[in-house]
Coordinates of C-alpha atoms in Angstrom, one line a residue:
M235 CA -76.5 -72.1 -52.1
M236 CA -73.5 -72.9 -49.6
E237 CA -70.7 -75.4 -50.4
V238 CA -68.4 -77.1 -47.9
N239 CA -65.5 -78.6 -49.7
I240 CA -62.7 -80.4 -48.0
D241 CA -59.8 -81.4 -50.6
K242 CA -57.7 -83.8 -48.9
I243 CA -59.6 -84.8 -45.8
P244 CA -56.9 -84.7 -42.8
R245 CA -56.1 -87.8 -40.4
I246 CA -57.3 -90.6 -42.9
G247 CA -54.7 -93.1 -44.9
G248 CA -54.3 -91.8 -48.2
H249 CA -56.1 -88.5 -50.1
A250 CA -59.8 -88.5 -50.4
S251 CA -62.0 -85.4 -50.6
I252 CA -65.8 -84.9 -49.7
Y253 CA -68.0 -82.3 -51.4
V254 CA -71.1 -81.2 -49.8
E255 CA -73.5 -78.7 -51.6
I256 CA -76.6 -77.1 -49.6
I257 CA -79.4 -75.7 -51.5
E258 CA -81.9 -74.1 -49.2
N259 CA -82.3 -77.0 -46.7
R260 CA -81.6 -79.7 -49.0
V261 CA -78.3 -81.3 -48.9
R262 CA -76.0 -83.2 -51.9
T263 CA -72.7 -84.9 -50.9
R264 CA -70.0 -86.8 -53.2
F265 CA -67.1 -88.7 -51.3
S266 CA -64.1 -88.7 -53.7
V267 CA -61.1 -91.2 -53.6
D268 CA -58.2 -89.3 -54.9
E269 CA -55.5 -91.9 -55.6
F270 CA -55.4 -94.3 -58.4
R271 CA -53.3 -97.8 -57.6
G272 CA -54.3 -100.1 -60.6
F273 CA -53.2 -103.2 -58.9
E274 CA -56.0 -105.2 -60.7
K275 CA -54.4 -104.1 -64.5
F276 CA -50.9 -104.9 -63.5
L277 CA -51.5 -108.4 -62.0
I278 CA -52.4 -109.6 -65.3
N279 CA -50.2 -112.0 -66.8
R280 CA -48.0 -112.3 -63.3
A281 CA -47.6 -116.0 -62.0
I282 CA -50.4 -117.0 -59.3
E283 CA -47.2 -117.7 -56.4
D284 CA -46.2 -114.1 -56.8
I285 CA -50.0 -112.6 -56.4
P286 CA -49.8 -112.8 -52.3
Y287 CA -46.8 -110.7 -52.1
Y288 CA -47.7 -108.0 -55.0
V289 CA -51.3 -107.7 -53.4
S290 CA -49.7 -107.0 -49.8
R291 CA -48.2 -104.0 -50.9
V292 CA -51.4 -102.5 -51.7
C293 CA -51.3 -100.9 -48.2
G294 CA -48.9 -101.1 -45.3
I295 CA -51.7 -101.3 -42.8
C296 CA -54.1 -103.9 -44.5
E297 CA -51.2 -106.1 -45.9
V298 CA -52.1 -109.0 -43.7
S299 CA -55.6 -109.1 -44.9
H300 CA -54.8 -108.8 -48.6
L301 CA -52.1 -111.4 -48.1
L302 CA -54.6 -113.5 -46.7
A303 CA -57.5 -112.9 -49.0
S304 CA -55.5 -113.5 -52.0
T305 CA -54.0 -116.6 -50.8
K306 CA -57.3 -118.3 -49.9
A307 CA -58.4 -117.4 -53.2
L308 CA -55.7 -119.2 -54.9
E309 CA -56.3 -122.3 -52.8
N310 CA -59.7 -122.2 -53.3
G311 CA -59.0 -122.6 -57.2
L312 CA -56.3 -125.1 -56.9
G313 CA -58.6 -127.2 -54.1
V314 CA -56.0 -126.9 -51.7
E315 CA -57.1 -127.5 -48.2
I316 CA -54.3 -126.3 -45.5
P317 CA -53.7 -128.0 -42.2
I318 CA -55.6 -127.0 -39.2
N319 CA -52.7 -125.5 -37.3
A320 CA -51.8 -123.5 -40.4
K321 CA -55.5 -122.3 -40.5
L322 CA -55.2 -121.3 -36.8
L323 CA -51.8 -119.5 -36.9
R324 CA -53.4 -117.4 -40.2
N325 CA -56.3 -116.7 -37.8
I326 CA -54.2 -115.4 -35.1
L327 CA -52.3 -113.2 -37.8
L328 CA -55.2 -111.7 -38.9
S329 CA -56.4 -110.9 -35.5
A330 CA -53.2 -109.3 -34.8
S331 CA -53.7 -107.3 -37.8
V332 CA -56.9 -105.9 -37.0
I333 CA -55.8 -105.0 -33.2
Q334 CA -52.8 -103.0 -34.7
S335 CA -55.1 -101.3 -37.1
H336 CA -57.8 -100.1 -35.1
I337 CA -55.2 -98.9 -32.6
L338 CA -53.4 -97.1 -35.1
H339 CA -56.4 -95.5 -36.4
F340 CA -57.7 -94.7 -33.0
I341 CA -54.7 -93.2 -31.5
Y342 CA -53.6 -91.3 -34.1
M343 CA -56.5 -90.3 -36.3
G344 CA -59.7 -90.8 -33.7
V345 CA -58.7 -89.4 -30.4
H346 CA -59.2 -85.8 -31.0
D347 CA -62.6 -86.5 -32.6
I348 CA -63.6 -87.9 -29.4
V349 CA -62.0 -85.0 -27.1
N350 CA -62.8 -82.1 -29.2
P351 CA -65.1 -83.1 -32.4
L352 CA -66.1 -79.8 -33.6
E353 CA -62.5 -78.1 -33.2
P354 CA -59.5 -78.2 -35.3
V355 CA -56.3 -79.6 -34.2
I356 CA -53.8 -77.1 -33.1
D357 CA -51.4 -79.3 -31.1
P358 CA -52.2 -82.9 -31.4
L359 CA -49.0 -84.3 -29.3
K360 CA -50.7 -82.0 -26.1
T361 CA -53.7 -84.0 -26.5
L362 CA -51.9 -87.4 -26.9
N363 CA -49.6 -86.4 -23.7
E364 CA -52.8 -85.1 -21.7
Y365 CA -54.3 -88.6 -22.1
S366 CA -51.1 -90.7 -21.8
K367 CA -52.3 -92.9 -19.0
Y368 CA -55.2 -94.3 -21.4
I369 CA -53.4 -94.6 -24.7
K370 CA -49.8 -95.9 -23.8
P371 CA -51.6 -99.4 -22.9
L372 CA -53.1 -99.4 -26.3
L373 CA -49.9 -98.9 -27.9
N374 CA -48.1 -101.5 -26.0
L375 CA -50.9 -103.8 -27.2
R376 CA -50.3 -102.9 -30.9
A377 CA -46.9 -103.6 -30.3
I378 CA -47.5 -107.1 -29.3
A379 CA -49.6 -107.3 -32.2
K380 CA -46.9 -106.4 -34.1
R381 CA -44.5 -109.0 -32.3
L382 CA -47.0 -111.7 -33.6
F383 CA -46.4 -110.5 -37.1
E384 CA -42.8 -111.2 -36.4
I385 CA -43.1 -114.7 -34.8
I386 CA -45.7 -115.8 -37.3
G387 CA -45.5 -113.6 -40.4
G388 CA -41.3 -113.8 -40.4
R389 CA -41.3 -109.8 -40.1
K390 CA -43.4 -107.2 -38.6
I391 CA -44.4 -105.5 -42.0
H392 CA -45.3 -107.2 -45.1
P393 CA -45.2 -110.8 -43.7
V394 CA -43.4 -113.6 -45.8
T395 CA -44.1 -116.8 -44.2
V396 CA -47.7 -117.2 -45.8
I397 CA -47.9 -119.3 -49.2
I398 CA -50.2 -121.2 -51.2
G399 CA -50.9 -124.4 -49.2
G400 CA -50.1 -123.1 -45.6
L401 CA -47.3 -121.5 -44.1
T402 CA -43.4 -122.0 -44.7
R403 CA -41.9 -122.0 -41.1
I404 CA -43.1 -123.1 -37.5
P405 CA -43.4 -120.3 -35.1
D406 CA -41.1 -120.5 -32.2
K407 CA -43.0 -121.6 -29.1
D408 CA -41.0 -119.6 -26.6
S409 CA -41.5 -116.7 -28.2
L410 CA -45.4 -117.5 -28.3
N411 CA -45.3 -118.3 -24.7
E412 CA -43.8 -114.8 -24.2
V413 CA -46.3 -113.0 -25.9
I414 CA -49.3 -115.0 -23.7
K415 CA -47.2 -113.7 -20.7
N416 CA -47.1 -110.1 -21.9
L417 CA -50.8 -110.3 -23.1
K418 CA -52.0 -111.3 -19.5
T419 CA -49.9 -108.8 -18.1
L420 CA -51.1 -106.1 -20.1
L421 CA -54.7 -106.7 -20.4
P422 CA -56.1 -105.2 -17.3
R423 CA -54.5 -101.8 -18.4
V424 CA -56.0 -102.4 -21.5
I425 CA -59.7 -103.0 -20.3
E426 CA -59.0 -99.8 -18.1
S427 CA -58.0 -97.8 -21.1
I428 CA -60.8 -99.1 -23.3
D429 CA -63.6 -98.5 -20.9
F430 CA -62.2 -94.9 -20.5
W431 CA -62.4 -94.1 -23.9
L432 CA -65.9 -95.7 -24.3
S433 CA -67.2 -93.5 -21.3
K434 CA -65.6 -90.4 -23.2
I435 CA -67.8 -91.4 -26.1
S436 CA -70.5 -91.9 -24.1
E437 CA -70.4 -88.4 -23.2
L438 CA -70.6 -87.0 -26.5
P439 CA -73.4 -84.6 -27.2
H440 CA -76.7 -86.8 -28.2
Q441 CA -76.9 -84.4 -31.2
L442 CA -73.9 -85.6 -32.6
K443 CA -74.9 -89.1 -32.8
I444 CA -77.5 -89.1 -35.5
E445 CA -78.6 -92.7 -36.6
N446 CA -78.6 -93.5 -40.2
P447 CA -79.8 -97.3 -40.5
M448 CA -78.1 -98.8 -43.4
N449 CA -77.7 -102.5 -44.6
T450 CA -74.5 -104.6 -43.6
A451 CA -72.5 -107.0 -44.8
A452 CA -70.1 -109.2 -42.7
L453 CA -68.8 -112.7 -42.5
L454 CA -70.7 -115.4 -40.4
N455 CA -69.4 -118.7 -38.9
G456 CA -71.6 -119.8 -36.2
S457 CA -71.7 -117.3 -33.0
E458 CA -68.2 -116.6 -33.1
L459 CA -66.8 -113.0 -34.0
E460 CA -65.3 -114.5 -37.5
L461 CA -62.5 -112.8 -39.6
Y462 CA -61.0 -115.7 -41.8
D463 CA -63.6 -118.1 -42.7
G464 CA -67.7 -118.6 -43.1
D465 CA -70.5 -117.0 -45.3
V466 CA -71.0 -113.6 -46.2
E467 CA -74.3 -112.2 -44.7
L468 CA -76.3 -109.3 -45.9
R469 CA -78.4 -108.0 -43.2
S470 CA -81.2 -105.2 -43.4
P471 CA -81.1 -102.0 -41.2
N472 CA -83.5 -103.4 -38.7
G473 CA -80.9 -106.7 -38.4
E474 CA -83.1 -109.1 -40.6
S475 CA -81.2 -111.5 -42.9
I476 CA -81.4 -110.4 -46.7
A477 CA -79.1 -113.2 -47.8
R478 CA -76.4 -115.6 -46.8
F479 CA -73.8 -116.8 -49.6
K480 CA -70.9 -118.7 -49.9
P481 CA -67.8 -116.5 -51.4
H482 CA -68.0 -118.0 -54.8
H483 CA -71.3 -116.5 -55.2
Y484 CA -70.7 -113.3 -54.3
L485 CA -71.0 -111.9 -57.7
D486 CA -75.0 -113.2 -57.4
F487 CA -75.7 -110.6 -54.6
I488 CA -73.3 -107.7 -54.9
T489 CA -72.7 -105.2 -57.8
E490 CA -70.2 -102.8 -58.3
E491 CA -70.2 -99.6 -60.6
Y492 CA -68.6 -96.3 -61.1
Y493 CA -70.5 -93.8 -59.1
D494 CA -68.8 -90.7 -59.1
C495 CA -66.5 -91.8 -56.4
G496 CA -63.1 -90.5 -57.9
F497 CA -60.8 -93.5 -58.5
S498 CA -62.9 -95.8 -56.7
K499 CA -65.9 -98.3 -57.6
S500 CA -69.0 -98.4 -55.3
S501 CA -70.9 -101.9 -54.2
Y502 CA -74.4 -102.3 -53.6
I503 CA -76.7 -105.2 -53.0
K504 CA -77.9 -106.2 -56.3
S505 CA -81.6 -107.1 -55.4
L506 CA -82.2 -103.9 -54.2
G507 CA -80.7 -101.7 -56.8
I508 CA -78.5 -98.5 -55.6
E509 CA -81.0 -96.5 -53.8
Q510 CA -82.0 -99.1 -51.2
G511 CA -78.9 -101.4 -51.7
I512 CA -76.1 -99.8 -50.0
Y513 CA -74.7 -101.5 -47.4
R514 CA -72.0 -100.6 -44.5
V515 CA -69.0 -102.9 -43.9
G516 CA -66.3 -103.0 -40.9
P517 CA -66.4 -103.5 -37.0
L518 CA -69.5 -102.0 -36.6
P519 CA -71.5 -104.3 -38.9
R520 CA -69.3 -107.4 -37.4
I521 CA -70.4 -106.1 -33.7
L522 CA -73.9 -105.5 -34.3
R523 CA -74.4 -109.0 -35.0
P524 CA -75.8 -111.6 -32.2
I525 CA -72.3 -112.8 -31.6
K526 CA -70.4 -114.3 -28.7
L527 CA -67.5 -112.1 -27.3
R528 CA -64.8 -112.7 -25.1
D529 CA -65.8 -112.0 -21.1
N530 CA -64.3 -108.7 -20.7
A531 CA -65.2 -107.4 -24.1
A532 CA -68.8 -108.8 -23.5
S533 CA -68.7 -107.1 -20.3
L534 CA -68.1 -103.9 -21.9
M535 CA -70.2 -104.4 -24.8
N536 CA -73.0 -104.8 -22.1
K537 CA -71.9 -101.5 -20.4
Y538 CA -72.1 -99.4 -23.1
N539 CA -74.7 -100.9 -25.4
S540 CA -76.8 -97.9 -25.9
E541 CA -73.7 -96.4 -27.7
L542 CA -73.7 -99.5 -30.4
K543 CA -76.2 -98.2 -33.1
H544 CA -76.2 -97.1 -36.9
C545 CA -74.1 -94.0 -36.1
H546 CA -70.9 -93.2 -37.4
F547 CA -69.3 -92.8 -33.5
S548 CA -70.5 -96.2 -33.0
Y549 CA -67.6 -97.3 -35.7
N550 CA -65.1 -96.4 -32.7
V551 CA -67.1 -97.9 -29.9
S552 CA -67.3 -101.3 -32.0
R553 CA -63.5 -100.7 -32.8
L554 CA -62.6 -100.7 -29.0
I555 CA -64.7 -103.8 -28.3
E556 CA -63.2 -105.7 -31.1
V557 CA -59.8 -104.7 -30.1
L558 CA -60.2 -106.3 -26.4
H559 CA -62.3 -109.2 -28.1
L560 CA -59.4 -109.9 -30.0
A561 CA -56.6 -109.6 -27.5
E562 CA -58.5 -111.8 -25.1
D563 CA -59.1 -114.2 -28.0
I564 CA -55.6 -114.6 -29.3
C565 CA -54.4 -115.0 -25.8
E566 CA -56.8 -118.1 -25.4
K567 CA -56.3 -119.7 -29.0
L568 CA -52.3 -119.4 -28.4
Q569 CA -52.8 -121.4 -24.7
K570 CA -54.7 -124.0 -26.9
L571 CA -52.2 -124.0 -29.8
T572 CA -50.3 -127.5 -30.4
I573 CA -47.1 -126.6 -32.2
S574 CA -47.0 -129.3 -35.1
N575 CA -44.5 -130.0 -38.2
R576 CA -47.7 -130.1 -40.4
I577 CA -48.4 -126.6 -41.4
R578 CA -48.2 -126.9 -45.2
V579 CA -49.5 -129.3 -47.9
P580 CA -48.1 -130.0 -51.5
V581 CA -49.6 -128.1 -54.2
E582 CA -50.4 -129.1 -57.8
L583 CA -50.7 -126.7 -60.7
R584 CA -53.6 -126.7 -62.7
E585 CA -56.1 -124.0 -64.6
G586 CA -58.3 -122.4 -62.2
E587 CA -60.5 -119.6 -60.6
G588 CA -60.9 -118.8 -57.0
I589 CA -62.3 -116.4 -54.6
G590 CA -61.3 -115.5 -51.3
I591 CA -63.0 -113.8 -48.5
V592 CA -61.5 -112.3 -45.1
E593 CA -62.7 -109.5 -42.7
A594 CA -59.9 -106.8 -42.9
P595 CA -59.8 -104.1 -40.3
R596 CA -62.4 -101.9 -42.2
G597 CA -64.8 -104.8 -43.4
I598 CA -64.9 -107.5 -46.0
L599 CA -62.3 -108.0 -48.5
I600 CA -62.9 -109.9 -51.5
H601 CA -60.1 -111.3 -54.1
H602 CA -61.2 -113.1 -57.4
Y603 CA -58.5 -114.2 -59.4
R604 CA -58.8 -116.7 -63.0
W605 CA -55.2 -117.9 -64.3
D606 CA -54.1 -120.5 -67.1
E607 CA -52.8 -123.7 -67.0
K608 CA -49.2 -122.5 -66.4
G609 CA -50.4 -120.5 -63.3
I610 CA -50.6 -117.1 -65.2
V611 CA -53.0 -114.8 -64.2
K612 CA -55.7 -113.7 -66.5
Y613 CA -58.1 -111.9 -64.6
V614 CA -58.5 -109.9 -61.3
N615 CA -61.4 -108.1 -59.2
I616 CA -60.4 -106.7 -55.7
I617 CA -63.4 -105.4 -53.8
T618 CA -61.8 -103.6 -50.8
P619 CA -64.1 -102.6 -47.5
T620 CA -63.6 -98.8 -48.4
A621 CA -64.7 -98.9 -51.5
Q622 CA -67.9 -100.6 -50.5
N623 CA -68.1 -98.0 -47.7
T624 CA -68.0 -95.0 -50.4
L625 CA -71.7 -94.7 -50.8
P626 CA -72.4 -95.3 -46.9
I627 CA -69.9 -92.3 -46.0
S628 CA -71.7 -89.9 -48.5
K629 CA -75.1 -90.7 -47.1
D630 CA -73.8 -90.5 -43.7
V631 CA -72.3 -86.9 -44.1
Q632 CA -75.8 -85.8 -46.1
I633 CA -78.0 -87.0 -43.4
N634 CA -75.8 -85.6 -40.5
V635 CA -75.6 -82.2 -42.2
Q636 CA -79.2 -82.3 -43.4
K637 CA -80.3 -82.7 -39.4
L638 CA -77.5 -80.5 -37.8
I639 CA -77.7 -77.8 -40.3
S640 CA -79.5 -75.3 -38.3
E641 CA -78.1 -76.7 -34.9
I642 CA -74.4 -76.3 -35.7
P643 CA -72.6 -73.0 -36.5
R644 CA -71.7 -73.1 -40.4
N645 CA -68.1 -72.7 -39.6
K646 CA -68.0 -75.9 -37.7
L647 CA -69.7 -78.1 -40.4
R648 CA -66.2 -78.9 -41.8
Y649 CA -64.9 -80.5 -38.8
L650 CA -68.2 -82.5 -38.2
I651 CA -68.0 -83.7 -41.9
A652 CA -64.4 -84.9 -41.4
V653 CA -64.9 -86.7 -38.1
I654 CA -68.0 -88.5 -40.1
V655 CA -65.6 -89.5 -42.7
R656 CA -62.7 -90.6 -40.4
S657 CA -65.1 -92.9 -38.2
Y658 CA -65.1 -95.2 -41.1
D659 CA -61.4 -95.5 -41.2
P660 CA -61.1 -95.2 -44.9
C661 CA -58.1 -96.8 -46.3
I662 CA -57.9 -94.7 -49.6
P663 CA -54.7 -96.7 -51.3
C664 CA -56.7 -99.6 -51.0
A665 CA -59.9 -98.3 -52.7
G666 CA -58.3 -96.8 -55.9
H667 CA -59.1 -99.1 -58.8
R668 CA -60.2 -97.1 -61.9
I669 CA -58.5 -94.4 -63.8
L670 CA -60.5 -91.4 -65.0
V671 CA -60.0 -90.4 -68.8
K672 CA -61.5 -87.3 -70.0
I673 CA -61.6 -86.7 -74.0
K674 CA -62.4 -83.2 -75.4
H675 CA -63.7 -82.6 -78.8
H676 CA -62.9 -79.4 -80.2

């Protein structure tokens, strides 16, 4: 028997571990979330108007996703329909959030996995300096995304302008025009950088790109890549639609269980059971759908289409293509945006229950609340992307180790395992929901 245990996997957001047991040629794996947050419990008996600002503190990277999912849930339960302009500005804010998160992960956590996937990181700054020509444009794009946080959301971290009913202020038109100008200037260098990194991924050894087809879940709204609105669509490994449902029906299709994943719950498709119903979420499931992308993103997607498959390395491919698409999309939406004073509607308090779903950087994020006639929260359920990806991560590690155990030196296996986990960009602070209580009787 051989064990490969990685306590506190390096270069991910938060603390998680992966345990691999190899007996002869059989492999067992367990991905463990090692942090407990408890937001679902301490939000009970809070006022609904405070909820979006509490939940945005779940994470400093996913803050906009939690802010918008929770606000949408509360608006859903209160019967509030926000103005079109407010919805468009929220959509742009969410797109900027995905861009900044993807780039942060790719540059600081993912680049080394492409340059030297089976080697330890000795000097990360050396790698970043060596490829600075193709890193700086992406960092500059992330700075523009954070600037949009400031213009639309009121500040660069934990935006404050999003409220139940819309937005609290109209963004400055001159500042938005400056963003458009900077985006147009930067885009050619961003395209060059993303093309370079996609080519580096395409050059990786074929043996490291093992396919592991799996069910997927993503928002669907027409033929566009959708982050803010729409139905949830579940697809089979071969791309066939299993189900499509409105957010308020999610409990009819998705089940959560405690499945030995540390402090996290795990999700699967209810009708298929836990063995067949495991599903992935995130940029790869979003990009694998037949969607229309902006011109340059579509061009690169066609060029590197062979790299888009049910494989962990394809997560970085889809992440980069999504960054380019969203940058082009933001530029186009800002140019069409008509600044209007109508960005907020009145809200009447009543007892209610609401569900809000958005696409966070790492996949679909579900917020579900019930509150009384005074607006005091009595029930909370939050299903995060990383919680949904706990079982896929374990399965991917199992399949890859099973197939590569005879091809890769065993002292290199731990690096491959960490690469697989990092490819999902797990956000551990978001995923920790339950507390473990062990009682011993003597």
